[in-house]
Coordinates of C-alpha atoms in Angstrom, one line a residue:
Chain G
M1 CA 0.0 0.0 0.0
K2 CA 1.3 3.5 -0.8
E3 CA 0.5 7.0 0.2
G4 CA -2.7 8.3 -1.1
Q5 CA -4.6 5.0 -1.1
I6 CA -6.0 5.3 2.4
R7 CA -6.6 8.0 4.9
I8 CA -5.7 7.4 8.6
P9 CA -6.9 10.1 11.0
A10 CA -4.4 10.0 13.8
G11 CA 1.6 13.4 16.0
C12 CA 5.3 12.9 15.5
A13 CA 8.6 13.5 17.2
I14 CA 11.6 15.5 16.0
A15 CA 15.1 15.9 17.5
A16 CA 18.6 17.2 16.6
I17 CA 22.1 17.5 18.0
F18 CA 24.7 19.9 16.7
D19 CA 28.3 20.4 17.7
K20 CA 29.3 24.0 16.9
T21 CA 33.0 23.2 16.8
G22 CA 32.3 20.7 14.0
K23 CA 33.6 17.8 16.2
R24 CA 32.1 14.6 15.1
M25 CA 30.0 12.3 17.3
S26 CA 28.5 8.9 16.7
G27 CA 24.8 8.4 15.8
E28 CA 24.2 6.7 19.2
A29 CA 23.2 9.9 20.9
I30 CA 20.4 11.0 18.5
M31 CA 18.9 7.5 18.7
R32 CA 18.8 7.7 22.5
S33 CA 17.2 11.1 22.3
V34 CA 14.4 10.2 19.9
S35 CA 13.7 6.9 21.8
V36 CA 12.5 8.9 24.8
M37 CA 9.6 10.1 22.6
H38 CA 8.7 6.6 21.4
H39 CA 5.0 7.1 22.2
R40 CA 4.9 10.0 19.8
S41 CA 5.4 7.6 16.8
N42 CA 3.5 4.5 15.8
G43 CA 6.2 2.6 13.9
L44 CA 5.1 3.7 10.5
G45 CA 8.2 5.8 9.8
G46 CA 11.5 6.8 11.3
G47 CA 14.6 8.5 9.9
F48 CA 17.7 10.6 10.4
A49 CA 19.8 13.1 8.6
A50 CA 23.5 13.1 9.4
Y51 CA 26.1 15.8 8.4
G52 CA 29.8 15.4 8.2
I53 CA 29.6 11.7 7.8
Y54 CA 31.5 11.2 4.5
P55 CA 34.7 13.3 4.9
E56 CA 36.6 10.9 2.6
Y57 CA 34.1 11.7 -0.2
K58 CA 33.3 15.3 0.8
D59 CA 33.7 16.6 -2.8
F60 CA 31.2 14.2 -4.2
Y61 CA 27.4 14.1 -4.1
A62 CA 26.2 11.1 -2.1
L63 CA 23.0 9.7 -3.5
H64 CA 21.0 7.3 -1.3
V65 CA 18.4 5.4 -3.4
F66 CA 15.5 3.1 -2.8
Y67 CA 14.7 0.6 -5.5
D68 CA 11.5 -1.4 -5.5
H69 CA 12.8 -4.0 -7.9
P70 CA 16.1 -4.8 -9.8
A71 CA 14.8 -3.3 -13.1
A72 CA 14.5 0.1 -11.3
K73 CA 18.1 -0.2 -10.3
Q74 CA 19.2 -1.0 -13.8
N75 CA 17.2 1.9 -15.3
C76 CA 18.4 4.4 -12.7
E77 CA 22.1 3.4 -13.0
E78 CA 21.9 3.8 -16.7
F79 CA 20.6 7.3 -16.2
L80 CA 23.3 8.1 -13.6
E81 CA 26.0 6.9 -15.8
Q82 CA 24.9 9.2 -18.6
H83 CA 24.9 12.2 -16.3
F84 CA 27.6 11.6 -13.7
E85 CA 31.0 10.2 -13.1
I86 CA 30.4 7.5 -10.5
I87 CA 33.3 7.2 -8.0
S88 CA 31.8 4.5 -5.8
Q89 CA 28.6 2.5 -5.6
A90 CA 27.5 -0.1 -3.0
N91 CA 24.7 -1.3 -0.8
I92 CA 24.1 0.8 2.2
P93 CA 25.1 -1.5 5.1
T94 CA 22.1 -2.6 7.2
R95 CA 21.6 -5.1 9.9
E96 CA 18.7 -7.5 10.1
V97 CA 16.1 -6.2 12.5
R98 CA 13.0 -8.2 13.1
E99 CA 10.6 -5.2 13.1
I100 CA 11.9 -3.9 9.7
T101 CA 10.3 -5.8 6.9
D102 CA 9.6 -5.3 3.2
K103 CA 12.8 -3.5 2.7
P104 CA 13.6 -2.2 -0.8
L105 CA 17.1 -2.4 -2.4
I106 CA 19.0 0.5 -0.7
W107 CA 22.0 1.8 -2.6
R108 CA 24.5 4.6 -2.2
Y109 CA 26.5 6.3 -4.9
F110 CA 29.3 8.9 -4.7
L111 CA 29.4 10.8 -7.9
T112 CA 30.1 14.1 -9.6
P113 CA 28.4 15.6 -12.7
L114 CA 30.0 15.0 -16.0
P115 CA 31.7 18.2 -17.0
S116 CA 30.5 17.9 -20.6
K117 CA 26.9 17.6 -19.5
L118 CA 27.2 20.5 -17.1
A119 CA 28.6 22.7 -19.9
E120 CA 25.9 21.6 -22.2
N121 CA 23.1 22.5 -19.8
Q122 CA 24.6 25.8 -18.8
I123 CA 23.4 25.5 -15.2
D124 CA 25.3 25.4 -12.0
E125 CA 26.3 22.1 -10.5
R126 CA 23.7 22.0 -7.7
E127 CA 20.8 22.9 -10.0
Y128 CA 22.0 20.1 -12.3
V129 CA 22.1 17.5 -9.5
A130 CA 18.6 18.7 -8.2
S131 CA 17.1 18.4 -11.7
C132 CA 18.6 14.9 -12.1
V133 CA 17.0 13.9 -8.7
F134 CA 13.6 15.1 -9.9
K135 CA 14.0 13.2 -13.2
V136 CA 14.7 9.9 -11.5
N137 CA 12.0 10.3 -8.9
T138 CA 9.4 11.4 -11.5
Y139 CA 10.2 9.2 -14.5
I140 CA 12.0 6.0 -13.3
D141 CA 9.4 3.7 -11.9
G142 CA 10.4 2.1 -8.6
A143 CA 13.5 4.3 -8.1
Y144 CA 13.6 7.0 -5.5
I145 CA 16.6 9.2 -4.6
F146 CA 16.0 10.2 -1.0
S147 CA 19.3 11.8 -0.2
S148 CA 21.5 13.9 -2.6
G149 CA 23.8 16.2 -0.6
K150 CA 27.6 16.4 -0.1
N151 CA 29.1 15.0 3.0
M152 CA 25.7 14.2 4.4
G153 CA 23.1 11.5 4.2
V154 CA 19.5 10.6 5.0
F155 CA 18.6 7.2 6.5
K156 CA 14.9 6.3 6.7
A157 CA 12.5 3.4 6.8
V158 CA 9.2 2.2 8.0
G159 CA 9.6 1.5 11.7
F160 CA 10.2 3.3 15.0
P161 CA 13.1 5.7 14.7
E162 CA 15.4 3.9 17.2
T163 CA 14.8 0.7 15.3
V164 CA 15.5 2.4 12.0
G165 CA 18.8 3.7 13.5
R166 CA 19.8 0.2 14.4
F167 CA 18.8 -1.1 11.0
Y168 CA 21.1 1.4 9.3
R169 CA 23.9 0.9 11.9
L170 CA 23.7 4.6 12.6
E171 CA 26.1 4.2 15.6
E172 CA 28.9 3.5 13.1
Y173 CA 28.6 6.9 11.4
E174 CA 30.2 10.0 12.8
G175 CA 28.9 13.5 12.1
Y176 CA 28.8 17.0 13.6
C177 CA 25.0 17.2 13.2
F178 CA 22.2 14.7 13.4
T179 CA 18.4 15.2 13.0
A180 CA 15.8 12.6 13.7
H181 CA 12.1 12.0 13.1
G182 CA 9.6 9.5 14.5
R183 CA 6.5 9.4 12.4
Y184 CA 2.8 9.1 13.3
P185 CA 1.2 9.4 9.9
T186 CA -2.0 11.4 10.1
N187 CA -3.4 11.0 6.6
T188 CA -1.6 8.2 4.9
P189 CA -0.4 4.7 5.7
G190 CA 3.4 5.3 5.7
W191 CA 5.9 3.9 3.3
W192 CA 9.7 4.0 3.0
G193 CA 9.8 7.1 0.8
G194 CA 7.2 8.9 2.9
A195 CA 9.4 8.7 6.1
H196 CA 11.2 11.8 7.1
P197 CA 13.7 13.5 6.7
F198 CA 12.8 14.9 3.3
A199 CA 15.9 16.1 1.5
L200 CA 17.1 17.8 -1.6
L201 CA 20.9 18.4 -2.0
D202 CA 22.1 19.1 1.5
Y203 CA 18.8 20.5 2.8
S204 CA 16.9 18.2 5.0
V205 CA 13.6 18.7 6.8
V206 CA 12.0 16.8 9.7
H207 CA 8.4 18.0 10.4
N208 CA 5.9 17.4 13.1
G209 CA 2.5 18.7 12.1
E210 CA 0.0 18.9 9.3
I211 CA 0.0 21.5 6.6
S212 CA -3.5 23.0 6.0
S213 CA -2.1 25.0 3.0
Y214 CA -0.4 22.0 1.3
D215 CA -2.1 22.3 -2.0
T216 CA -1.6 26.0 -2.3
N217 CA 2.1 25.5 -1.4
R218 CA 2.5 22.6 -3.8
R219 CA 1.0 24.4 -6.7
A220 CA 3.2 27.5 -6.0
I221 CA 6.5 25.5 -5.7
E222 CA 5.7 23.3 -8.7
M223 CA 5.8 26.5 -10.8
Y224 CA 9.5 26.6 -10.2
G225 CA 10.3 23.1 -11.5
Y226 CA 9.9 21.1 -8.3
K227 CA 7.7 18.0 -8.3
C228 CA 5.9 16.7 -5.3
T229 CA 6.0 13.0 -5.9
L230 CA 5.4 11.6 -2.4
Q231 CA 1.8 12.5 -1.6
T232 CA 2.8 13.6 1.9
D233 CA 2.7 17.3 2.9
S234 CA 6.1 17.5 4.6
E235 CA 7.9 17.1 1.2
V236 CA 6.8 20.5 0.1
I237 CA 8.7 22.2 3.0
A238 CA 12.0 20.8 1.8
Y239 CA 11.5 22.3 -1.7
I240 CA 10.3 25.7 -0.4
I241 CA 13.5 25.9 1.8
D242 CA 15.7 24.9 -1.2
Y243 CA 14.0 27.4 -3.4
F244 CA 14.3 30.3 -1.0
H245 CA 17.7 29.6 0.4
R246 CA 19.6 28.2 -2.6
K247 CA 17.8 29.8 -5.5
I248 CA 16.5 33.2 -4.2
G249 CA 19.1 33.7 -1.5
L250 CA 16.8 34.6 1.3
T251 CA 18.1 34.4 4.9
F252 CA 16.5 31.9 7.3
A253 CA 14.9 34.9 9.1
E254 CA 13.3 36.0 5.9
I255 CA 12.2 32.5 5.1
A256 CA 10.5 32.3 8.5
A257 CA 8.8 35.6 7.8
V258 CA 7.3 34.0 4.7
I259 CA 6.4 30.5 5.7
A260 CA 5.5 31.4 9.3
A261 CA 4.5 35.0 8.7
P262 CA 3.2 37.2 11.5
F263 CA -0.5 38.1 11.5
W264 CA -1.2 41.3 9.7
Q265 CA -2.3 42.9 13.0
I266 CA 1.1 42.2 14.4
I267 CA 2.8 43.6 11.3
E268 CA 0.8 46.8 11.6
Q269 CA 2.3 47.4 15.1
M270 CA 6.0 47.0 13.8
E271 CA 8.5 49.9 13.3
P272 CA 8.3 51.2 9.7
A273 CA 11.4 49.5 8.2
E274 CA 10.5 46.1 9.7
R275 CA 6.9 46.5 8.7
E276 CA 7.8 47.3 5.1
L277 CA 10.0 44.2 4.9
H278 CA 7.3 41.9 6.3
E279 CA 4.6 43.4 4.1
Y280 CA 6.9 42.9 1.1
L281 CA 7.7 39.3 1.9
R282 CA 4.1 38.4 2.6
N283 CA 2.8 40.0 -0.5
V284 CA 5.5 38.7 -2.9
F285 CA 5.5 35.1 -1.6
A286 CA 1.9 34.8 -0.4
P287 CA 1.3 31.3 -1.6
M288 CA 4.4 30.0 0.3
L289 CA 2.8 30.8 3.7
I290 CA 2.5 27.5 5.5
T291 CA -0.6 27.3 7.7
G292 CA -1.6 24.7 10.1
P293 CA 0.4 23.3 13.0
F294 CA 4.1 22.6 12.5
S295 CA 7.5 22.4 14.2
I296 CA 10.4 21.7 11.8
I297 CA 14.1 21.3 12.0
V298 CA 16.1 22.1 8.8
G299 CA 19.6 20.7 8.4
F300 CA 22.0 22.1 5.8
T301 CA 25.8 22.1 5.4
G302 CA 27.3 23.8 8.5
G303 CA 24.0 24.7 10.1
L304 CA 20.6 23.9 11.6
V305 CA 17.3 25.8 11.9
A306 CA 14.3 25.2 14.1
L307 CA 11.0 26.8 13.5
N308 CA 7.4 26.7 14.8
D309 CA 4.3 27.7 13.0
R310 CA 3.2 31.3 13.9
L311 CA 0.6 30.1 16.4
K312 CA 3.0 27.6 17.9
L313 CA 0.6 24.7 17.7
R314 CA 3.4 22.2 18.1
N315 CA 6.1 21.9 20.7
L316 CA 9.8 22.5 20.3
V317 CA 12.5 22.9 22.9
V318 CA 16.1 24.1 22.4
G319 CA 18.9 23.3 24.9
E320 CA 22.6 24.3 25.1
K321 CA 25.6 23.0 26.9
D322 CA 29.2 23.9 25.9
N323 CA 29.6 23.3 22.1
L324 CA 26.5 21.3 21.8
V325 CA 23.0 22.5 20.8
Y326 CA 20.0 20.1 21.3
M327 CA 16.6 20.4 19.8
A328 CA 13.5 18.2 20.4
S329 CA 9.8 18.1 20.5
E330 CA 10.0 17.4 24.2
E331 CA 12.5 18.6 26.8
A332 CA 12.9 15.1 28.2
A333 CA 14.5 14.0 24.9
I334 CA 17.3 16.6 25.6
R335 CA 17.6 16.0 29.3
I336 CA 18.3 12.2 28.7
L337 CA 21.5 13.3 27.0
E338 CA 22.4 16.3 29.1
P339 CA 20.7 16.8 32.4
N340 CA 22.8 19.9 33.2
L341 CA 21.9 22.3 30.4
T342 CA 23.3 25.8 30.6
K343 CA 20.3 27.1 28.7
V344 CA 16.9 25.7 27.7
W345 CA 14.0 27.5 26.1
S346 CA 11.0 27.2 23.8
P347 CA 11.3 29.5 20.8
S348 CA 8.2 31.6 20.1
G349 CA 5.9 30.8 17.2
G350 CA 7.5 32.0 13.9
E351 CA 10.8 32.7 15.6
P352 CA 13.6 30.8 13.8
V353 CA 16.5 29.5 15.8
V354 CA 19.6 29.3 13.5
I355 CA 22.7 27.5 14.6
R356 CA 25.9 27.4 12.6
L357 CA 29.4 26.0 12.9
D358 CA 31.7 28.5 14.6
G359 CA 32.8 30.9 12.0
G360 CA 30.5 29.4 9.5
T361 CA 28.5 31.5 7.0
A362 CA 26.5 28.8 5.2
Chain Z
M1 CA 7.6 4.7 48.0
H2 CA 10.4 5.4 45.5
L3 CA 10.2 4.6 41.8
S4 CA 13.0 5.0 39.3
A5 CA 11.3 5.8 36.0
E6 CA 14.3 5.5 33.7
N7 CA 13.5 3.2 30.8
L8 CA 10.0 2.5 32.3
P9 CA 7.3 2.8 29.6
F10 CA 4.6 5.2 30.6
R11 CA 1.8 2.7 31.0
E12 CA 3.8 0.7 33.5
L13 CA 5.0 3.8 35.4
N14 CA 1.4 5.1 35.7
E15 CA 0.0 1.8 36.8
R16 CA 2.7 1.6 39.5
V17 CA 2.0 5.1 40.7
K18 CA -1.7 4.5 40.9
A19 CA -1.2 1.2 42.8
A20 CA 1.0 2.8 45.4
P21 CA -0.7 4.2 48.5
G22 CA 0.1 7.6 50.0
E23 CA 3.2 9.3 48.9
V24 CA 5.2 8.3 45.8
Q25 CA 8.5 9.7 44.7
I26 CA 9.5 9.3 41.1
D27 CA 13.2 9.6 40.2
N28 CA 14.8 9.9 36.8
C29 CA 11.6 10.8 35.0
Y30 CA 12.2 11.3 31.3
G31 CA 9.1 12.2 29.3
Q32 CA 6.5 9.7 30.4
P33 CA 3.1 11.2 29.7
F34 CA 0.0 11.2 31.8
V35 CA 1.8 10.9 35.2
G36 CA -0.8 11.1 38.0
S37 CA -3.7 11.5 35.6
G38 CA -7.0 11.3 37.4
C39 CA -5.5 10.6 40.8
K40 CA -7.6 11.5 43.8
D41 CA -5.9 11.1 47.2
K42 CA -2.2 10.8 46.7
S43 CA 1.0 12.8 46.7
I44 CA 3.4 12.4 43.8
I45 CA 6.9 14.0 43.9
I46 CA 8.8 14.0 40.7
Y47 CA 12.5 14.5 40.0
G48 CA 13.3 14.9 36.3
T49 CA 11.2 16.0 33.3
P50 CA 7.7 14.4 33.3
G51 CA 6.0 14.1 29.9
N52 CA 3.0 15.8 28.5
A53 CA -0.4 15.9 30.2
L54 CA 1.0 15.6 33.7
G55 CA -1.9 15.4 36.1
A56 CA -4.5 15.4 33.4
Y57 CA -8.0 15.1 34.9
L58 CA -6.4 15.4 38.4
D59 CA -9.1 14.9 40.9
G60 CA -7.7 15.9 44.3
A61 CA -4.1 14.6 44.4
E62 CA -1.0 16.7 44.8
I63 CA 1.9 16.7 42.3
V64 CA 5.3 18.4 42.9
V65 CA 7.9 18.6 40.1
H66 CA 11.5 19.3 40.9
G67 CA 12.5 20.3 37.4
N68 CA 10.6 21.5 34.3
A69 CA 7.3 20.2 33.1
Q70 CA 6.3 19.9 29.5
D71 CA 3.0 20.6 27.7
A72 CA -0.7 20.3 28.8
V73 CA 0.0 20.1 32.6
G74 CA -3.3 19.8 34.5
D75 CA -5.4 19.3 31.3
T76 CA -9.0 19.3 32.4
M77 CA -7.9 19.1 36.0
N78 CA -10.9 19.0 38.4
D79 CA -9.3 19.2 41.9
G80 CA -5.9 19.1 43.7
R81 CA -2.7 21.0 43.4
I82 CA 0.3 20.9 41.0
V83 CA 3.5 22.6 42.0
I84 CA 6.3 23.0 39.5
H85 CA 9.7 24.3 40.6
G86 CA 10.9 24.9 37.1
H87 CA 9.1 26.0 33.9
A88 CA 6.0 24.6 32.3
G89 CA 5.3 24.1 28.6
D90 CA 2.4 25.1 26.4
A91 CA -1.3 24.8 27.3
L92 CA -0.8 24.8 31.0
G93 CA -4.1 24.1 32.8
Y94 CA -5.9 23.6 29.5
A95 CA -9.7 23.5 30.1
M96 CA -9.1 23.3 33.9
R97 CA -12.2 23.3 36.0
G98 CA -10.9 23.2 39.6
G99 CA -7.8 22.9 41.7
K100 CA -4.6 25.0 41.7
I101 CA -1.4 25.1 39.7
Y102 CA 1.7 27.0 40.8
V103 CA 4.7 27.4 38.5
R104 CA 7.9 29.0 39.8
G105 CA 9.3 29.8 36.4
N106 CA 7.8 30.5 33.0
A107 CA 4.9 28.9 31.2
G108 CA 4.4 28.6 27.4
Y109 CA 1.7 29.5 24.9
R110 CA -2.0 29.2 25.6
T111 CA -1.7 29.1 29.5
G112 CA -5.1 28.6 31.0
I113 CA -6.9 28.3 27.7
H114 CA -10.6 27.8 28.1
M115 CA -10.6 27.4 31.9
K116 CA -14.0 27.4 33.4
Q117 CA -15.8 27.6 36.8
Y118 CA -19.0 26.5 38.3
Q119 CA -20.4 27.2 41.7
E120 CA -17.6 26.4 44.3
K121 CA -15.3 25.1 41.6
R122 CA -12.8 27.8 40.7
P123 CA -9.5 26.9 39.1
V124 CA -6.4 28.9 39.9
I125 CA -3.1 29.2 38.0
V126 CA -0.1 31.3 39.3
V127 CA 2.9 31.6 37.1
G128 CA 6.1 33.2 38.6
G129 CA 7.8 34.3 35.4
K130 CA 6.3 35.1 32.0
V131 CA 4.0 33.3 29.6
G132 CA 3.6 33.0 25.9
S133 CA 0.9 34.3 23.6
F134 CA -2.8 33.4 23.9
L135 CA -2.8 33.6 27.7
G136 CA -6.4 32.8 28.9
E137 CA -7.7 32.5 25.4
Y138 CA -11.5 31.7 25.5
L139 CA -11.3 32.0 29.3
A140 CA -14.7 31.2 30.7
G141 CA -13.9 31.2 34.4
G142 CA -11.3 30.9 37.1
L143 CA -8.2 32.9 38.0
I144 CA -4.9 33.3 36.3
V145 CA -2.0 35.3 37.8
V146 CA 1.2 36.1 36.0
L147 CA 3.9 37.6 38.3
G148 CA 6.6 38.4 35.9
L149 CA 9.3 37.9 38.6
G150 CA 12.7 38.9 37.2
V151 CA 11.0 40.0 33.9
E152 CA 11.5 43.6 32.7
E153 CA 9.2 43.5 29.7
I154 CA 5.5 42.9 29.9
P155 CA 5.4 39.2 31.0
V156 CA 2.7 38.1 28.5
G157 CA 2.7 37.6 24.8
S158 CA 0.3 38.6 22.1
F159 CA -3.5 37.9 22.0
T160 CA -3.9 37.8 25.8
G161 CA -7.5 37.0 26.7
T162 CA -8.8 36.7 23.1
G163 CA -12.3 35.5 23.2
M164 CA -12.4 35.8 27.0
H165 CA -15.9 35.8 28.4
G166 CA -15.5 34.9 32.1
G167 CA -12.9 34.7 34.9
R168 CA -10.0 37.1 35.8
I169 CA -6.4 37.5 34.7
Y170 CA -4.0 39.4 36.9
I171 CA -0.7 40.6 35.5
R172 CA 2.1 42.2 37.6
T173 CA 4.0 44.7 35.5
K174 CA 5.3 48.3 35.8
Q175 CA 4.7 48.7 32.0
K176 CA 1.6 50.0 30.5
L177 CA -0.5 47.1 29.2
S178 CA -1.6 47.6 25.6
G179 CA -2.7 45.7 22.5
L180 CA -5.4 43.7 24.2
P181 CA -8.3 42.5 22.2
P182 CA -11.7 44.3 22.4
Q183 CA -13.2 41.4 24.4
V184 CA -11.1 42.4 27.4
T185 CA -10.9 45.4 29.7
A186 CA -7.7 46.0 31.7
E187 CA -7.4 48.2 34.8
I188 CA -5.0 48.6 37.6
A189 CA -6.3 46.2 40.3
S190 CA -8.0 47.8 43.3
D191 CA -7.3 46.8 46.9
A192 CA -10.5 44.7 46.9
E193 CA -9.4 43.0 43.7
M194 CA -5.9 42.4 45.1
G195 CA -7.6 40.9 48.2
E196 CA -9.1 38.2 45.9
I197 CA -5.6 36.9 44.9
M198 CA -3.7 37.5 48.1
P199 CA -4.2 34.0 49.6
F200 CA -2.8 32.5 46.4
L201 CA 0.2 34.9 46.4
A202 CA 0.8 33.9 49.9
E203 CA 0.6 30.2 49.0
F204 CA 3.0 30.8 46.1
A205 CA 5.5 32.6 48.4
G206 CA 5.3 29.8 50.9
L207 CA 5.7 27.0 48.3
F208 CA 8.8 28.6 46.7
D209 CA 10.3 30.2 49.8
L210 CA 9.9 33.7 48.6
D211 CA 9.2 37.0 50.4
L212 CA 5.6 38.0 49.8
K213 CA 6.4 41.6 50.3
Q214 CA 8.8 41.6 47.3
F215 CA 5.9 41.1 44.8
A216 CA 2.4 41.2 46.4
F217 CA 2.0 44.9 46.8
D218 CA 3.2 46.1 43.3
Q219 CA 1.1 47.3 40.4
Y220 CA -1.1 44.6 39.0
Y221 CA -3.5 44.8 36.1
V222 CA -6.7 42.9 36.3
L223 CA -8.3 41.8 33.0
K224 CA -12.0 41.1 32.8
P225 CA -14.3 40.3 29.9
N226 CA -15.7 43.4 28.3
A227 CA -19.4 43.3 28.6
K228 CA -19.8 45.9 25.9
S229 CA -17.9 43.9 23.3
P230 CA -18.8 40.2 23.2
Y231 CA -16.6 37.8 21.5
K232 CA -15.7 38.8 17.9
K233 CA -13.9 36.7 15.3
L234 CA -10.1 36.8 15.4
Y235 CA -9.3 34.8 12.4
T236 CA -10.9 37.0 9.7
A237 CA -7.7 38.3 8.0
H238 CA -5.0 35.7 8.5

């Protein structure tokens, strides 16, 4: 059964750890954190995004791909060979876990665009990679690229997040940043591709909530060449972030002012310069306003952003201790890792929390 | 009785708490929801971070948290007392109908949303620090006090008392309160009005070992429903 074939009326858990010095930690801690919120998921989806895990291949795009059947793999590899120089390809190592069943073929490729193709298309490298990802996901039946950034990777499956982490041997990876998601699908049955994080290039999104404005947002973003192929609302957030941050060059504060815009009556009370900016952003990007309850954590190379919807209809807590920043749907998921936080707070609705590597400008 | 909650699933923890007579102390509590829900005659002392809906439907028991609490503390609580030495999350005392909640630190969005009262049942929430937006939204009854201790700015967020049609909200601040919705009137509390909350301020001071004189005789605003402007729609232009 796939997304869209059934509706299940039914919450989610999100978490993240980030070392501001860039020091790498194992995936063990994020699994422990998200396991505290076990009851917020129902076993129909779990996943992680990990940054800094492929230093030996840091100059190459790492594609993680699900294949439903061997023919999909053959077709996809044919496409990849036409468009990229493939440096390495292999199964993503997993361990047998009783609770994880019906697994697709799961492959990883390190590759770089063919220079001749890049020149021919006259687009920059990242745009080229993104367009190849959409081509595979839209046109190659049974193939789904779910991770496509440099020196980062997404790992996801149908199962509770801590089980999914064990399945992917997440403890064997080391990164400076991990995000996590435990899924409780509210409208659809849950399948491997529908698990979070949703990622494009190095942007990844984990989301707790439900987007009331999904179809407006989907129609708006599809005008810019994105394709929503997964029938689940969270996907559109990843594309909106990619569009604003990579293509338009908005800051995360500006992105927050669009997708979690303040009410007009709050904008009216602002100082003139601030008011003008907010009016501009709301007017120009009106269909990108995301309504309905959400808390999201966005990962990208060298940074992390947390954001609540403007009414703060979902929970989100941020904690700090020395170099480490923690984020989670529930404070307990942070306290299990660090009982003695120097700072802990709940950001206001629509207020982005942006964390970067020391000295980073990403 | 002592219970260590680490690695204990919430159902098991809550069954053990309910089965234990008298006083129960829970150590290493990490996120288990519904602790103490519906409990009548019992005292529950918690070290750690209890999960959401702590003391939901509480019916007379006392809960003390040494640490922070999460969301929906005292959801639909009917009677008893919840004392939190740290902060509380969103929707504190959601739809509460009786009993008392005291929080030493801050509380989140939607504190006391849709509290109600009936005859002798009158719920009370006292928050020591500040609260988020939508304080007392749709308030139908009961008493909410925000003390703003150690807070320079106005200790409440936006949309305070939106849709309020009963009950009272007291806010301690030296600033001028503004930006309230038309359903609410705000005035400096009179001596008689301060008399109404004084027992609860005294209880707060006693619980957290504070000097009542340091905060009980300052300027407080009292917010009441505006009889001239009944509830109007908020969400017209979003």
